[in-house]
CSV table of C-alpha atoms and ligand atoms in Angstrom, one decimal:
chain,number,residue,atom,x,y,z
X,1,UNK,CA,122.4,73.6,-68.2
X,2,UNK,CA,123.7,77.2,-69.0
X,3,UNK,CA,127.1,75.9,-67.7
X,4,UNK,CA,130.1,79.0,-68.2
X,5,UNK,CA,133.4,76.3,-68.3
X,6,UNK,CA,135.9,78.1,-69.0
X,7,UNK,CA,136.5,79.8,-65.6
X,8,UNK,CA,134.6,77.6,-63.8
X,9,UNK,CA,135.8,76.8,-60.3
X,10,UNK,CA,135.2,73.5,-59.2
X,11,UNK,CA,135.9,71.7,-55.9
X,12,UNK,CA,137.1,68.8,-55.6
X,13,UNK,CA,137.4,66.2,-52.9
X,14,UNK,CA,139.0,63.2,-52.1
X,15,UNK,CA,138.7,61.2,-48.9
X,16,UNK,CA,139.6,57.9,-50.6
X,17,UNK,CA,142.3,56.3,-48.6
X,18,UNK,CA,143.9,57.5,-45.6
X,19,UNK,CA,144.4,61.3,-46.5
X,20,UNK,CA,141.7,64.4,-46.5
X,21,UNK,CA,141.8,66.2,-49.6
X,22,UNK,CA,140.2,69.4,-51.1
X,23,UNK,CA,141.1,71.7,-54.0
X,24,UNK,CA,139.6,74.3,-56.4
X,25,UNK,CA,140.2,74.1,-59.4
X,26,UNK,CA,139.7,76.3,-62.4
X,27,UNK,CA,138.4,75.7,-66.1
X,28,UNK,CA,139.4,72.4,-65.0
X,29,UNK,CA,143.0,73.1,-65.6
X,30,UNK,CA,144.6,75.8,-62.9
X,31,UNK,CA,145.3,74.8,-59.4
X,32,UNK,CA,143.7,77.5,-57.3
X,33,UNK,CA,144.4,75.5,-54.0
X,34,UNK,CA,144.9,71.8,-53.0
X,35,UNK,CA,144.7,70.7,-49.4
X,36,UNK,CA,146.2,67.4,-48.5
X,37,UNK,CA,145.7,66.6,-45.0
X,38,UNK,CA,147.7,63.0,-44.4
X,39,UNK,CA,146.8,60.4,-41.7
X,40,UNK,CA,150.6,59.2,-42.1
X,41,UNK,CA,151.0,59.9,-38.3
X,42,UNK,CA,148.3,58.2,-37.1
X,43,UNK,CA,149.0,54.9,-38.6
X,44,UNK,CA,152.6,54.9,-38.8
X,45,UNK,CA,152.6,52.5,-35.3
X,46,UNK,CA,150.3,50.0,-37.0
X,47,UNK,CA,152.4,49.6,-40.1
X,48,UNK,CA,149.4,50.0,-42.6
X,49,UNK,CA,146.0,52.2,-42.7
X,50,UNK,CA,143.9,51.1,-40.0
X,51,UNK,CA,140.5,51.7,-42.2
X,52,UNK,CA,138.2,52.4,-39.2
X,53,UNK,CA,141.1,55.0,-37.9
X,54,UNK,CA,141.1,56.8,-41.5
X,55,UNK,CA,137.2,57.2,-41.4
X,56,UNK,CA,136.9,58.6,-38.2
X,57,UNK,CA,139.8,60.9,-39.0
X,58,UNK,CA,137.9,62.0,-41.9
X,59,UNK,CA,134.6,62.7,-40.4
X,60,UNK,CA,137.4,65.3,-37.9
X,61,UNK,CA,139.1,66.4,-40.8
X,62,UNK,CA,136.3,67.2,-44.0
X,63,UNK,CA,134.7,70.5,-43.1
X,64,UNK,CA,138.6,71.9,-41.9
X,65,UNK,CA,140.3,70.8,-44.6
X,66,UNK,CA,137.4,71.9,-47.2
X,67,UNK,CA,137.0,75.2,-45.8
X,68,UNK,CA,141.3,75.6,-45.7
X,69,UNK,CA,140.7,75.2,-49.7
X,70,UNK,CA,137.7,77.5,-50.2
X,71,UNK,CA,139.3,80.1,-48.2
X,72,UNK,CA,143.3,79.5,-49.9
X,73,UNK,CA,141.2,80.3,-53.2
X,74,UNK,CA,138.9,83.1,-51.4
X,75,UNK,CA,135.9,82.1,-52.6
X,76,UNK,CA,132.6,80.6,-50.9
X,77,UNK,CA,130.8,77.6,-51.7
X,78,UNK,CA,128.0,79.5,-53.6
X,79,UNK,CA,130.8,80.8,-56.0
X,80,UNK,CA,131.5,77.8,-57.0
X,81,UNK,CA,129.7,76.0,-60.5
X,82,UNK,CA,130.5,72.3,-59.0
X,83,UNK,CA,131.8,69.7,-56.7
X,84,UNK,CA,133.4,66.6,-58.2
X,85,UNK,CA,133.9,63.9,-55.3
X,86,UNK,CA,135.8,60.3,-55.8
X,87,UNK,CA,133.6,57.7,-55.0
X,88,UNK,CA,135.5,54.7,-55.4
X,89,UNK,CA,137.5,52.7,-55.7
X,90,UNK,CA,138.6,52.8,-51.9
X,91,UNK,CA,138.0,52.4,-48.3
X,92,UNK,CA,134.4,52.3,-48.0
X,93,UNK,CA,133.9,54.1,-45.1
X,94,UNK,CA,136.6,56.8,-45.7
X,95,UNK,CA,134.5,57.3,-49.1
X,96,UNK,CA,131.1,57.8,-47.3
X,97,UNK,CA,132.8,60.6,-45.5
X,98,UNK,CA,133.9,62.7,-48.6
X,99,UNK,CA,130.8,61.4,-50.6
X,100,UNK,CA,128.2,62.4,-47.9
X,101,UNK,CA,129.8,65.9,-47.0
X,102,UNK,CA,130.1,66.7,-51.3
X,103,UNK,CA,125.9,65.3,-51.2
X,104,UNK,CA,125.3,68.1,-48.2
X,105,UNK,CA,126.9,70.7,-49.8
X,106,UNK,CA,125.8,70.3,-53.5
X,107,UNK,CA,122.1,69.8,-51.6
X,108,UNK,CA,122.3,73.1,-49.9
X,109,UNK,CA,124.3,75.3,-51.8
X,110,UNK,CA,121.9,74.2,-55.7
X,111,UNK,CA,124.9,72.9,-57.1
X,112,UNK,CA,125.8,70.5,-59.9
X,113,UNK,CA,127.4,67.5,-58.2
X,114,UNK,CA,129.9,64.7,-59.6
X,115,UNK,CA,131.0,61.2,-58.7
X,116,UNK,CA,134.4,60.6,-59.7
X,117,UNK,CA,136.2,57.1,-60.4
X,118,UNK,CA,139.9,57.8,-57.9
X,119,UNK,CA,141.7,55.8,-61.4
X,120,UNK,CA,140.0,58.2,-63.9
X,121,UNK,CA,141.5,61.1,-61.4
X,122,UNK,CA,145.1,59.9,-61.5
X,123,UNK,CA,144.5,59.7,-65.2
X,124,UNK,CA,143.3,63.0,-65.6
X,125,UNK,CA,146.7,64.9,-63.1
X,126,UNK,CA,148.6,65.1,-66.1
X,127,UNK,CA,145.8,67.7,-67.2
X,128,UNK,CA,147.2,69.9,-64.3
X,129,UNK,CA,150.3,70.5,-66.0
X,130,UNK,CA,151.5,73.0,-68.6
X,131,UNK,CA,151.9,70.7,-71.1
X,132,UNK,CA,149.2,68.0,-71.6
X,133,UNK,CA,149.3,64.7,-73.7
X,134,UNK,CA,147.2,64.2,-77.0
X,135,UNK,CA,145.0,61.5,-77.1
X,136,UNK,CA,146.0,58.6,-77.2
X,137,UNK,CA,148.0,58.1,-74.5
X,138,UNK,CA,149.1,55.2,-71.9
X,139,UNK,CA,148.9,55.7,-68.2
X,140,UNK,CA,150.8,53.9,-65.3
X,141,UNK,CA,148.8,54.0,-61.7
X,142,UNK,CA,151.2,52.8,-59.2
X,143,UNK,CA,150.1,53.4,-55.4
X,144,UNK,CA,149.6,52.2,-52.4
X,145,UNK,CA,145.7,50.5,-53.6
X,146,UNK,CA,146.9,50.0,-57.8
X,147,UNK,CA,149.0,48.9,-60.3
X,148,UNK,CA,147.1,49.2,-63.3
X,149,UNK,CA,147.9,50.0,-66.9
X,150,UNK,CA,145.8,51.9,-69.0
X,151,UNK,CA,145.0,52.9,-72.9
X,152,UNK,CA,143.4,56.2,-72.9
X,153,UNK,CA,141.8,56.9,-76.0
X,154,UNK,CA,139.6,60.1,-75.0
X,155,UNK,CA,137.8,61.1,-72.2
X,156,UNK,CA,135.7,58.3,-71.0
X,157,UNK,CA,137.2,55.9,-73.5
X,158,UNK,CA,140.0,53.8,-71.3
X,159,UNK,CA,141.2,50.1,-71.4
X,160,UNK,CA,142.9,48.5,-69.1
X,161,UNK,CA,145.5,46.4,-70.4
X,162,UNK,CA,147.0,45.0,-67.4
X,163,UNK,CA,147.1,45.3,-63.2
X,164,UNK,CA,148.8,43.3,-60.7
X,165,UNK,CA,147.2,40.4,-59.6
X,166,UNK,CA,148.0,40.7,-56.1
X,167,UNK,CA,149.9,43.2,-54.4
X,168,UNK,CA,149.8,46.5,-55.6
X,169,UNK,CA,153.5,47.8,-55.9
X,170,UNK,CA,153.0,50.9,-53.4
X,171,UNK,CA,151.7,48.1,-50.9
X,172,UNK,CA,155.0,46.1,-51.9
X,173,UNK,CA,157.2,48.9,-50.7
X,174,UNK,CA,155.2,49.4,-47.4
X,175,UNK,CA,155.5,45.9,-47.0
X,176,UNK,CA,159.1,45.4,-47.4
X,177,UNK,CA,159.5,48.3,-45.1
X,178,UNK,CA,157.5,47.2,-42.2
X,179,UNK,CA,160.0,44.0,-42.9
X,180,UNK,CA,162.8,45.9,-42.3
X,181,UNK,CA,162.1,48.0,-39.8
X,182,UNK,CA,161.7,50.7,-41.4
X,183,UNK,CA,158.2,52.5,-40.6
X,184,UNK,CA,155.5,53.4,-42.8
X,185,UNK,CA,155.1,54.7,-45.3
X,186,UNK,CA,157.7,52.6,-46.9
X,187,UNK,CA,158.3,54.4,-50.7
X,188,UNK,CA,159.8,57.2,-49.4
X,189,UNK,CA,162.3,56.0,-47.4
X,190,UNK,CA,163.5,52.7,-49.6
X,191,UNK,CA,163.9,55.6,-52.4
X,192,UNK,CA,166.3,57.3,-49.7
X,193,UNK,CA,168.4,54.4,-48.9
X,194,UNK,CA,168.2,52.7,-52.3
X,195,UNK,CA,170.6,55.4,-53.2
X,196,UNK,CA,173.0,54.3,-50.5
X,197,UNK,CA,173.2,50.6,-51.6
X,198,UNK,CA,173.8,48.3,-54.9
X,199,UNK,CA,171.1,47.2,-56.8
X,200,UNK,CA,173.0,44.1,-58.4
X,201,UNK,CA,173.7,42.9,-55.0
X,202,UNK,CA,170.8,40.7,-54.6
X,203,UNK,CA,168.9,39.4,-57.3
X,204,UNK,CA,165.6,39.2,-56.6
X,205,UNK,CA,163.0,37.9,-58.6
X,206,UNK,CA,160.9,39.6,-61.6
X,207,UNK,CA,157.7,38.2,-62.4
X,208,UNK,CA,157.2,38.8,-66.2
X,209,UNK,CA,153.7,37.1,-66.6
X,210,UNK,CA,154.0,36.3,-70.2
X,211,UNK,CA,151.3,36.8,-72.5
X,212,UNK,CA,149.9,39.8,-70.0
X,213,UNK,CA,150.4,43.0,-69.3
X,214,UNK,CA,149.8,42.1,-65.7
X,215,UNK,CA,151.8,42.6,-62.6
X,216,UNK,CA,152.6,40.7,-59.5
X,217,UNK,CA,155.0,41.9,-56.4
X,218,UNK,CA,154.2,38.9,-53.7
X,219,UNK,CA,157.0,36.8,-54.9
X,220,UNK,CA,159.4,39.6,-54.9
X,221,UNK,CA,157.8,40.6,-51.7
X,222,UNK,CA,158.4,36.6,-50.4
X,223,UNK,CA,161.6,36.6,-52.0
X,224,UNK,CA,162.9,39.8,-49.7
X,225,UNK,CA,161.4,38.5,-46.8
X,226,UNK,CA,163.5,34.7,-47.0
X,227,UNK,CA,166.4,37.1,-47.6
X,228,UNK,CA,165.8,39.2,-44.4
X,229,UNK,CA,165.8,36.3,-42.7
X,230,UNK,CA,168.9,34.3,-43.8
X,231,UNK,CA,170.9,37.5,-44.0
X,232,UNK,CA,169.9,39.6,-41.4
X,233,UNK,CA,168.3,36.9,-38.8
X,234,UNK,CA,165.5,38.0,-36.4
X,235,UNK,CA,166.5,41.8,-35.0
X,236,UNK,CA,166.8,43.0,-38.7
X,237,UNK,CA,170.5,43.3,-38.5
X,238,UNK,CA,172.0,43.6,-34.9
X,239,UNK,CA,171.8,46.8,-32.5
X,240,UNK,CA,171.3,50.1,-34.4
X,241,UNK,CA,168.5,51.8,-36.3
X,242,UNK,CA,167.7,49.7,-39.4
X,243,UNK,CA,168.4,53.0,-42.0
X,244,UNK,CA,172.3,52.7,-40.7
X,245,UNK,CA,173.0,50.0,-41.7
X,246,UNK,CA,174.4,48.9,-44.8
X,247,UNK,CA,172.8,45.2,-45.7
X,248,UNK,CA,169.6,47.2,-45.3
X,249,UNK,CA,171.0,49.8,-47.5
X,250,UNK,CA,171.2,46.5,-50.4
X,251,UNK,CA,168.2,44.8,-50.0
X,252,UNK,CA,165.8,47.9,-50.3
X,253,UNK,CA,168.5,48.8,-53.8
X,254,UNK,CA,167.8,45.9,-55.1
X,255,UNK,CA,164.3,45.6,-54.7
X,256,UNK,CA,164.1,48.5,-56.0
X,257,UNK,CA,166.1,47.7,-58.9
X,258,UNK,CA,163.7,44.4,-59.2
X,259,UNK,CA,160.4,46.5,-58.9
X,260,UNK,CA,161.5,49.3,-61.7
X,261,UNK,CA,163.0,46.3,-63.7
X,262,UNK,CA,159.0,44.8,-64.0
X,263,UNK,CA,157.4,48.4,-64.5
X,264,UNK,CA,159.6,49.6,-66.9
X,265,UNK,CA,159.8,46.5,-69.0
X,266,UNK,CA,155.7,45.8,-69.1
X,267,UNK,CA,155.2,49.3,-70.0
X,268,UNK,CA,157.8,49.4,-72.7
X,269,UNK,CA,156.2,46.0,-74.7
X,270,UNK,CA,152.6,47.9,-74.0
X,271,UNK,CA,154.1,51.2,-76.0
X,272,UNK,CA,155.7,49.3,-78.5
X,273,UNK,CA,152.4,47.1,-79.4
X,274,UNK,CA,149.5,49.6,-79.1
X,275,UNK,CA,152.0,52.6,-80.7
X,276,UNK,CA,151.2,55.1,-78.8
X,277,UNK,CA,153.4,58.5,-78.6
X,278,UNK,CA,152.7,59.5,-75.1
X,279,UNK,CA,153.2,58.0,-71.7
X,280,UNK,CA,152.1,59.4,-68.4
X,281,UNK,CA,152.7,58.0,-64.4
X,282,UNK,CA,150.8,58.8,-61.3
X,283,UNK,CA,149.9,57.5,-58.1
X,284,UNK,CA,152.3,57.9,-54.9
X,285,UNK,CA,155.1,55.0,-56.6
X,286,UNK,CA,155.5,57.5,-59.5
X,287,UNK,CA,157.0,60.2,-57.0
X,288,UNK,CA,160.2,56.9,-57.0
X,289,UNK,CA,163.2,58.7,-58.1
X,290,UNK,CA,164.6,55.6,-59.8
X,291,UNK,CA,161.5,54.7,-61.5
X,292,UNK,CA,161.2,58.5,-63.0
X,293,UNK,CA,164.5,58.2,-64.7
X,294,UNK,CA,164.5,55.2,-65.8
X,295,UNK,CA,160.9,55.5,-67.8
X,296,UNK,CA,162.8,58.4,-68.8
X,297,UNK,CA,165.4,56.7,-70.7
X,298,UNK,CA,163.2,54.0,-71.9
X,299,UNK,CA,160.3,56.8,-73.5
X,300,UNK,CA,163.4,58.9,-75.0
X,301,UNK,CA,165.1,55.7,-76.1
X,302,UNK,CA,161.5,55.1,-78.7
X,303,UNK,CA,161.1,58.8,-79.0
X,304,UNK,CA,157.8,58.7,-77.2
X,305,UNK,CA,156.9,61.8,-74.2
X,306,UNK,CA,156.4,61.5,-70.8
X,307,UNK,CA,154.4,63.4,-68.8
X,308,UNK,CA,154.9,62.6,-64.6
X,309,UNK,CA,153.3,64.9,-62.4
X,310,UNK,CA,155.2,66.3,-59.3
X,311,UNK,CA,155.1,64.5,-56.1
X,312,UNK,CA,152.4,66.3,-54.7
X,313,UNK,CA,150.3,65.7,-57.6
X,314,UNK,CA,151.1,62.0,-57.7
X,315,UNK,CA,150.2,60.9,-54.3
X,316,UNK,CA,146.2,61.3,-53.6
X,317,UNK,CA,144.9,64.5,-54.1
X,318,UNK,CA,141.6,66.5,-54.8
X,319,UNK,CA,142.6,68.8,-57.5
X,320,UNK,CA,143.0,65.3,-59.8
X,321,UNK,CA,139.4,65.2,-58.7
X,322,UNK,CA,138.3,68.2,-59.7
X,323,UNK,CA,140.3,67.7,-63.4
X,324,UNK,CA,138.4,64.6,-64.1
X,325,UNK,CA,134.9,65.9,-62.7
X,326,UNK,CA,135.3,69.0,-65.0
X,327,UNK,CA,135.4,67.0,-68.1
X,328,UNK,CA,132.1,65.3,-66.6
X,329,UNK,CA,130.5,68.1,-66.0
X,330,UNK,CA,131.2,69.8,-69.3
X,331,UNK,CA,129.6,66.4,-71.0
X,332,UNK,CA,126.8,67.6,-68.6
X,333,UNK,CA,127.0,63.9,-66.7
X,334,UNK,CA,126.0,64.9,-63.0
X,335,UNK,CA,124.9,62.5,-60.0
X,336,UNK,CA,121.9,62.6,-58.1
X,337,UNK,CA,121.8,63.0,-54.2
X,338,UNK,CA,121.7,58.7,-54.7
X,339,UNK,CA,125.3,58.8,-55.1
X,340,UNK,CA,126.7,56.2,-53.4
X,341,UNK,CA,130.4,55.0,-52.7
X,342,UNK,CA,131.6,52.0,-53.9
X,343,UNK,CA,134.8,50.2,-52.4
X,344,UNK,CA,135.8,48.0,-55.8
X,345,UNK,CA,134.4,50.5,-58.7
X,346,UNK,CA,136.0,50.0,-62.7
X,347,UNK,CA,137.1,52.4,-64.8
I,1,LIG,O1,148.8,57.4,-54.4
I,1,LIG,P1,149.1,57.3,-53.0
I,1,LIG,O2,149.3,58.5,-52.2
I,1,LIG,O3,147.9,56.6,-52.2
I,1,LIG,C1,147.2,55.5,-52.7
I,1,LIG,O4,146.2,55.7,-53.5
I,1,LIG,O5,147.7,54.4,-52.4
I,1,LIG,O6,150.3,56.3,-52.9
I,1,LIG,C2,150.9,55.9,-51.6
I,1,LIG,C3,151.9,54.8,-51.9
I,1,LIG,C4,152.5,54.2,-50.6
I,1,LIG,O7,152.5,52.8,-50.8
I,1,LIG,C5,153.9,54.8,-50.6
I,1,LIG,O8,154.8,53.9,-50.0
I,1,LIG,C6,154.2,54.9,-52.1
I,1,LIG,O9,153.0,55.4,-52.6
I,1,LIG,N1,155.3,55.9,-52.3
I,1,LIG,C7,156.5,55.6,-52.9
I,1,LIG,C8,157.2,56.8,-52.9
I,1,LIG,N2,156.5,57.8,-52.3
I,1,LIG,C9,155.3,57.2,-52.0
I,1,LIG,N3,156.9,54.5,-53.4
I,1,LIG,C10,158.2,54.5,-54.0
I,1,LIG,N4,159.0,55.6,-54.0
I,1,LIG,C11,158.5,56.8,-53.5
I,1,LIG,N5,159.3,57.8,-53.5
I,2,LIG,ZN1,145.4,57.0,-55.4
């Protein structure tokens, strides 16, 4: 197709999870806008995403949130040369929602469309930033749906070489929180009060699978609960809000400690046996403050770089979307109006 990439502007879109995203992007690389509208509020009194709550939100949200992002970049959707849309892995009916909206639009404007795996766009966030890793490089999702550890050889070329095997460790923070009172989402604020407390307080387990680069978090995530409850008792610690209180201030430390402790440690044997030079994190978990330095140290300690995009492009977004369906597009791999979401969906 006589495709012009190098300005193209792309939009992307991202309706995932529990937030509605959309961005346009240019030659693949520059951020022209990114619109991130979160659901936070709306299930913040459940504890968790509610999935029929995040569709419906969705549905409100799409056409607001896309138009916000065409008009932030001042162009209309017939200027545009694509739209990239994640189509999995996710919440099936919050996907439908981004997927069928990106299908009406590419339908009625003659434009190239895209599917894109959500995993291949947290990959593909580091290509937003100034300086981009060479091939071949390992990547560290860690969010609220993944934990998953990735070889990425080229584009289109990835290997998994280990995810958890239950909880994924953005869910083990949410989880931990909800424990302690302390509202939802939990990464932010056990970040916030980790800082308060001492990590060597309380050791909690680490579970080092040997043999894999795999992850679990429900033992430590059993482990802080039995804690809670022989420490703290029922009412999480007596009168006062939860965040005042300094035994709360410990046990989300040390977690924290207990959590970094596993990710920094799997990723560390995984550099050292495939020899790679580059290392990057994304997903909401990689915004962690403690995690960020401490991969730090570790990647300067074997000389290898690290690339971690800033928060906002950690946590779910659509410009990662639009990076990732570029590249697709510019291999000339489109979709057909068949596209369909898919809730469980491999890289
Ligand atoms: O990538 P993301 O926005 O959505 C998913 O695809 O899940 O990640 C959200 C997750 C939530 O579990 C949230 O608690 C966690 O990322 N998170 C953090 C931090 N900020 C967000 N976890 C630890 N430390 C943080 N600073
Ligand atoms: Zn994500």
């Amino acid at each position: 197709m006589g495709w012009s990439l190098a300005r193209s502007l792309i939009l992307g879109i991202d309706t995932s999870c529990d937030d509605t995203s959309a961005s346009v992007v240019e030659g693949g690389v520059r951020i022209v806008s990114n619109v991130v509208s979160s659901q936070a509020e709306i299930h913040r009194r459940y504890g968790g995403i509610v999935p029929e709550l995040a569709s419906r939100r969705h549905i409100e949200m799409i056409w607001p949130v896309v138009e916000e992002a065409l008009g932030a970049a001042g162009v209309r959707l017939e200027d545009l040369e694509g739209i990239a849309v994640c189509r999995g892995p996710g919440l099936i009916g919050s996907l439908l929602v981004g997927c069928s909206f990106a299908k009406a639009a590419a339908y009625t404007k003659g434009l190239p469309l895209v599917g894109v795996n959500h995993l291949e766009g947290h990959i593909f966030s580091v290509f937003l930033l100034e300086e981009r890793p060479s091939y071949p490089f390992l990547t560290l999702i860690v969010s609220g749906g993944h934990t998953s550890l990735v070889r990425v050889d080229g584009f289109g070329s990835y290997r998994e070489l280990g995810r958890t095997r239950d909880d994924a460790a953005g869910e083990a923070y949410d989880k931990v929180a909800k424990l302690l009172g302390l509202g939802y989402p939990g990464g932010p604020v056990i970040d916030a009060l980790s800082g308060k407390g001492d990590p060597e307080s309380i050791r909690f387990p680490r579970a080092f699978i040997p043999g894999t680069y795999d992850f679990s978090f429900s033992g430590l995530k059993t482990a802080v609960r039995n804690h809670i409850a022989s420490a703290l008792g029922a009412d999480s610690g007596g009168p006062g809000a939860p965040s005042e209180n300094p035994a709360v201030w410990d046990i989300c430390a040390s977690f924290q400690r207990a959590v970094v402790d596993v990710l920094v440690g799997k990723v560390e044997g995984a550099i050292r046996r495939e020899g790679v030079r580059a290392l990057t994190l994304s997903g909401g978990v990689a915004a962690n403050r403690e995690l960020r330095a401490a991969m730090k140290e570790m990647t300067d300690r074997l000389g290898v770089a690290l690339y971690i995009p800033p928060a906002e492009l950690c946590t779910d977004n659509a410009a990662m979307i639009a990076a990732a369906g570029h590249l697709h597009l510019l291999n000339g791999d489109t979709s057909g109006l068949d596209l369909s979401p898919a809730a469980y969906l491999p890289l």
